[in-house]
Amino acid sequence: MAAIKVHGNPLSTASMRVLATVYEKEIDHEFVFVDMRAGEHKKEHFLSFNPFGQVPALEDGDLKLFESRAINKYIACEYAVKGTQLIYQDSKKMAITSVWMEVEAQQYDPAASKLGWELAIKPLLGMSTDTAVVEENEAKLAKVLDVYESRLAQSKYLGGDCFTLADLHHLPTLHYLFGTQVKKHFDSRPHVSAWVADITARPAWLKVLALLSQQ
């Protein structure tokens, strides 16, 4: 059996984030499907992995982790010699990467996730989109992307010259947003647009999308 088990659902952006990292690191793993429609993530067995009842969760031997970004940091460090080097060993370079990892989590993701919910997920569920929420968060996202455009004019990737977790963590929300009107905000910024084209074409990410298409 594989040493690592990823408990999740491919439709979940957080699960997609971890799967992208596992594929980038070329780690032998077992994906344990969690049927969220059946409420499996709220049942006792899964709550032993994540007491908050949210996917994904990771098992690596006797280690159990939850929270996708924390899982990814662990994988990148523990399996540093395998696959893509998603973090820097140099402390100063890693400090810069860490800044942009925080930017993704604290500045980009709140707006991006709300837009993904309103414009991509709600329509699938037959729910009405809240246009006020969309308008507010489009404005917030645009400001973040202005900062990204400036950063990416100076650096190929957000965290530096190499693809890192700072870039990878954006992939799941980008997937959902690019099927909506929000795509125009990325396309209208040339450095952001080139960066998106680069990171979304990575073979590891295409494996995640292949898994998603089977759902």
Short mmCIF file of C-alpha atoms in Angstrom, two decimals:
data_model
loop_
_atom_site.label_atom_id
_atom_site.label_comp_id
_atom_site.label_asym_id
_atom_site.label_seq_id
_atom_site.Cartn_x
_atom_site.Cartn_y
_atom_site.Cartn_z
CA MET A 1 0.00 0.00 0.00
CA ALA A 2 1.06 3.57 -0.63
CA ALA A 3 2.62 5.31 2.35
CA ILE A 4 0.59 8.45 1.72
CA LYS A 5 -3.20 8.60 1.64
CA VAL A 6 -5.05 11.70 0.49
CA HIS A 7 -8.66 11.76 1.67
CA GLY A 8 -10.63 14.20 -0.44
CA ASN A 9 -12.98 15.00 -3.28
CA PRO A 10 -11.72 16.19 -6.69
CA LEU A 11 -14.47 18.83 -6.86
CA SER A 12 -13.04 20.51 -3.75
CA THR A 13 -10.54 23.29 -4.45
CA ALA A 14 -8.60 22.37 -1.30
CA SER A 15 -8.37 18.71 -2.40
CA MET A 16 -7.26 19.81 -5.87
CA ARG A 17 -4.52 21.91 -4.25
CA VAL A 18 -3.06 18.89 -2.43
CA LEU A 19 -3.39 16.57 -5.41
CA ALA A 20 -1.47 19.05 -7.57
CA THR A 21 1.36 18.98 -5.04
CA VAL A 22 1.41 15.18 -4.82
CA TYR A 23 1.59 14.94 -8.62
CA GLU A 24 4.32 17.62 -8.82
CA LYS A 25 6.36 15.67 -6.25
CA GLU A 26 5.75 12.37 -8.08
CA ILE A 27 4.87 10.65 -4.82
CA ASP A 28 3.30 7.21 -4.70
CA HIS A 29 -0.07 7.76 -3.05
CA GLU A 30 -3.59 6.48 -2.59
CA PHE A 31 -6.51 8.81 -3.20
CA VAL A 32 -9.40 8.00 -0.85
CA PHE A 33 -12.62 9.45 -2.28
CA VAL A 34 -14.81 11.23 0.29
CA ASP A 35 -18.45 11.36 -0.82
CA MET A 36 -19.44 14.80 0.37
CA ARG A 37 -22.97 14.50 -1.05
CA ALA A 38 -23.50 11.56 1.30
CA GLY A 39 -22.02 13.60 4.14
CA GLU A 40 -19.02 11.33 4.66
CA HIS A 41 -16.87 14.31 5.65
CA LYS A 42 -19.12 14.91 8.67
CA LYS A 43 -19.08 11.32 9.93
CA GLU A 44 -17.03 10.01 12.83
CA HIS A 45 -14.43 8.21 10.72
CA PHE A 46 -13.47 11.32 8.74
CA LEU A 47 -13.72 13.59 11.78
CA SER A 48 -10.85 11.58 13.25
CA PHE A 49 -8.72 13.09 10.46
CA ASN A 50 -10.20 16.60 10.51
CA PRO A 51 -12.40 17.62 13.45
CA PHE A 52 -13.83 20.46 11.34
CA GLY A 53 -15.24 18.01 8.82
CA GLN A 54 -13.60 19.49 5.74
CA VAL A 55 -11.57 17.84 2.98
CA PRO A 56 -8.78 17.08 2.38
CA ALA A 57 -6.88 15.15 5.00
CA LEU A 58 -3.51 13.43 4.71
CA GLU A 59 -2.13 10.25 6.23
CA ASP A 60 1.58 9.58 6.03
CA GLY A 61 2.36 6.63 8.26
CA ASP A 62 1.18 7.62 11.74
CA LEU A 63 1.01 11.31 10.82
CA LYS A 64 -2.42 12.83 10.17
CA LEU A 65 -2.79 16.35 8.80
CA PHE A 66 -5.55 18.64 7.61
CA GLU A 67 -5.66 22.13 6.01
CA SER A 68 -4.48 21.96 2.40
CA ARG A 69 -1.74 24.58 2.56
CA ALA A 70 -0.24 23.02 5.69
CA ILE A 71 -0.35 19.61 4.01
CA ASN A 72 1.44 21.02 0.98
CA LYS A 73 4.19 22.60 3.07
CA TYR A 74 4.76 19.25 4.77
CA ILE A 75 4.89 17.35 1.47
CA ALA A 76 7.28 19.90 -0.07
CA CYS A 77 9.63 19.67 2.92
CA GLU A 78 9.40 15.95 3.70
CA TYR A 79 9.80 14.91 0.06
CA ALA A 80 12.12 17.73 -0.98
CA VAL A 81 14.37 15.44 -3.03
CA LYS A 82 11.52 14.11 -5.15
CA GLY A 83 9.88 15.68 -8.20
CA THR A 84 9.51 19.43 -8.57
CA GLN A 85 11.26 21.57 -5.98
CA LEU A 86 8.27 23.57 -4.71
CA ILE A 87 10.18 25.38 -1.99
CA TYR A 88 13.63 26.97 -1.71
CA GLN A 89 16.38 25.70 0.57
CA ASP A 90 17.89 29.20 0.68
CA SER A 91 16.26 30.96 3.64
CA LYS A 92 16.04 34.39 2.01
CA LYS A 93 14.50 33.03 -1.21
CA MET A 94 12.10 30.96 0.86
CA ALA A 95 11.15 34.03 2.88
CA ILE A 96 10.08 35.78 -0.32
CA THR A 97 8.14 32.71 -1.44
CA SER A 98 6.45 32.58 1.96
CA VAL A 99 5.32 36.18 1.56
CA TRP A 100 3.56 35.34 -1.70
CA MET A 101 2.09 32.18 -0.22
CA GLU A 102 0.54 34.42 2.41
CA VAL A 103 -0.65 36.86 -0.24
CA GLU A 104 -2.45 34.01 -2.00
CA ALA A 105 -4.12 32.85 1.21
CA GLN A 106 -4.94 36.25 2.72
CA GLN A 107 -5.45 38.61 -0.25
CA TYR A 108 -6.24 36.57 -3.36
CA ASP A 109 -8.18 33.56 -2.12
CA PRO A 110 -10.94 35.28 -0.10
CA ALA A 111 -12.14 37.21 -3.16
CA ALA A 112 -11.42 34.42 -5.65
CA SER A 113 -13.25 31.79 -3.61
CA LYS A 114 -16.32 33.99 -3.15
CA LEU A 115 -16.41 34.67 -6.88
CA GLY A 116 -15.99 30.99 -7.68
CA TRP A 117 -18.89 30.15 -5.36
CA GLU A 118 -21.19 32.82 -6.76
CA LEU A 119 -20.38 32.42 -10.46
CA ALA A 120 -19.36 28.78 -10.90
CA ILE A 121 -20.77 26.67 -8.08
CA LYS A 122 -24.13 28.32 -7.33
CA PRO A 123 -25.38 28.00 -10.94
CA LEU A 124 -24.54 24.28 -10.85
CA LEU A 125 -26.64 23.92 -7.72
CA GLY A 126 -29.55 25.88 -9.16
CA MET A 127 -28.96 28.77 -6.76
CA SER A 128 -29.17 32.47 -7.59
CA THR A 129 -25.96 34.50 -7.89
CA ASP A 130 -25.66 37.48 -5.55
CA THR A 131 -24.63 40.27 -7.92
CA ALA A 132 -23.65 42.59 -5.06
CA VAL A 133 -21.18 40.02 -3.73
CA VAL A 134 -19.80 39.52 -7.24
CA GLU A 135 -19.32 43.23 -7.81
CA GLU A 136 -17.61 43.76 -4.46
CA ASN A 137 -15.21 40.86 -4.89
CA GLU A 138 -14.42 41.55 -8.53
CA ALA A 139 -13.15 44.95 -7.40
CA LYS A 140 -11.09 43.33 -4.63
CA LEU A 141 -9.64 40.74 -7.00
CA ALA A 142 -8.76 43.40 -9.58
CA LYS A 143 -6.66 45.25 -6.98
CA VAL A 144 -4.81 42.04 -6.09
CA LEU A 145 -4.17 41.31 -9.76
CA ASP A 146 -2.71 44.79 -10.21
CA VAL A 147 -0.14 43.87 -7.56
CA TYR A 148 0.46 40.54 -9.30
CA GLU A 149 0.99 42.28 -12.65
CA SER A 150 3.68 44.46 -11.09
CA ARG A 151 5.34 41.50 -9.38
CA LEU A 152 5.26 39.28 -12.47
CA ALA A 153 6.79 42.05 -14.58
CA GLN A 154 9.90 41.57 -12.41
CA SER A 155 9.78 37.83 -11.71
CA LYS A 156 8.69 34.85 -13.83
CA TYR A 157 6.78 33.37 -10.89
CA LEU A 158 5.33 34.95 -7.77
CA GLY A 159 7.84 33.38 -5.41
CA GLY A 160 10.91 33.86 -7.62
CA ASP A 161 12.45 32.41 -10.75
CA CYS A 162 11.03 28.93 -10.16
CA PHE A 163 7.52 27.49 -9.85
CA THR A 164 6.69 27.06 -6.15
CA LEU A 165 3.76 26.53 -3.81
CA ALA A 166 3.09 30.27 -4.07
CA ASP A 167 2.00 29.68 -7.67
CA LEU A 168 0.51 26.21 -7.30
CA HIS A 169 -1.94 27.27 -4.59
CA HIS A 170 -3.78 29.46 -7.13
CA LEU A 171 -4.59 26.63 -9.54
CA PRO A 172 -7.92 25.35 -8.16
CA THR A 173 -9.63 28.74 -7.99
CA LEU A 174 -8.23 29.67 -11.41
CA HIS A 175 -9.89 26.57 -12.82
CA TYR A 176 -13.33 27.64 -11.66
CA LEU A 177 -12.91 31.36 -12.37
CA PHE A 178 -11.79 30.83 -15.96
CA GLY A 179 -15.24 29.55 -16.83
CA THR A 180 -16.78 32.85 -15.71
CA GLN A 181 -16.79 36.56 -16.53
CA VAL A 182 -13.88 37.02 -14.12
CA LYS A 183 -11.46 35.59 -16.70
CA LYS A 184 -11.28 39.05 -18.31
CA HIS A 185 -9.42 40.42 -15.28
CA PHE A 186 -6.60 37.93 -15.82
CA ASP A 187 -6.56 38.25 -19.61
CA SER A 188 -6.30 42.05 -19.51
CA ARG A 189 -3.03 41.94 -17.58
CA PRO A 190 -0.30 40.58 -19.90
CA HIS A 191 2.14 39.33 -17.26
CA VAL A 192 -0.65 37.75 -15.22
CA SER A 193 -2.07 36.18 -18.37
CA ALA A 194 1.29 34.66 -19.33
CA TRP A 195 1.78 33.36 -15.79
CA VAL A 196 -1.66 31.72 -15.78
CA ALA A 197 -1.00 30.09 -19.17
CA ASP A 198 2.29 28.73 -17.84
CA ILE A 199 1.11 27.25 -14.55
CA THR A 200 -2.18 25.82 -15.86
CA ALA A 201 -0.33 23.88 -18.58
CA ARG A 202 1.83 21.95 -16.11
CA PRO A 203 1.54 18.15 -16.52
CA ALA A 204 0.80 17.66 -12.81
CA TRP A 205 -2.15 20.05 -13.00
CA LEU A 206 -3.46 18.33 -16.12
CA LYS A 207 -3.52 15.07 -14.13
CA VAL A 208 -5.71 16.77 -11.52
CA LEU A 209 -8.08 17.97 -14.24
CA ALA A 210 -8.21 14.46 -15.72
CA LEU A 211 -9.26 13.12 -12.33
CA LEU A 212 -11.85 15.89 -12.03
CA SER A 213 -13.32 15.05 -15.44
CA GLN A 214 -14.11 11.54 -14.20
CA GLN A 215 -16.48 12.86 -11.56
#
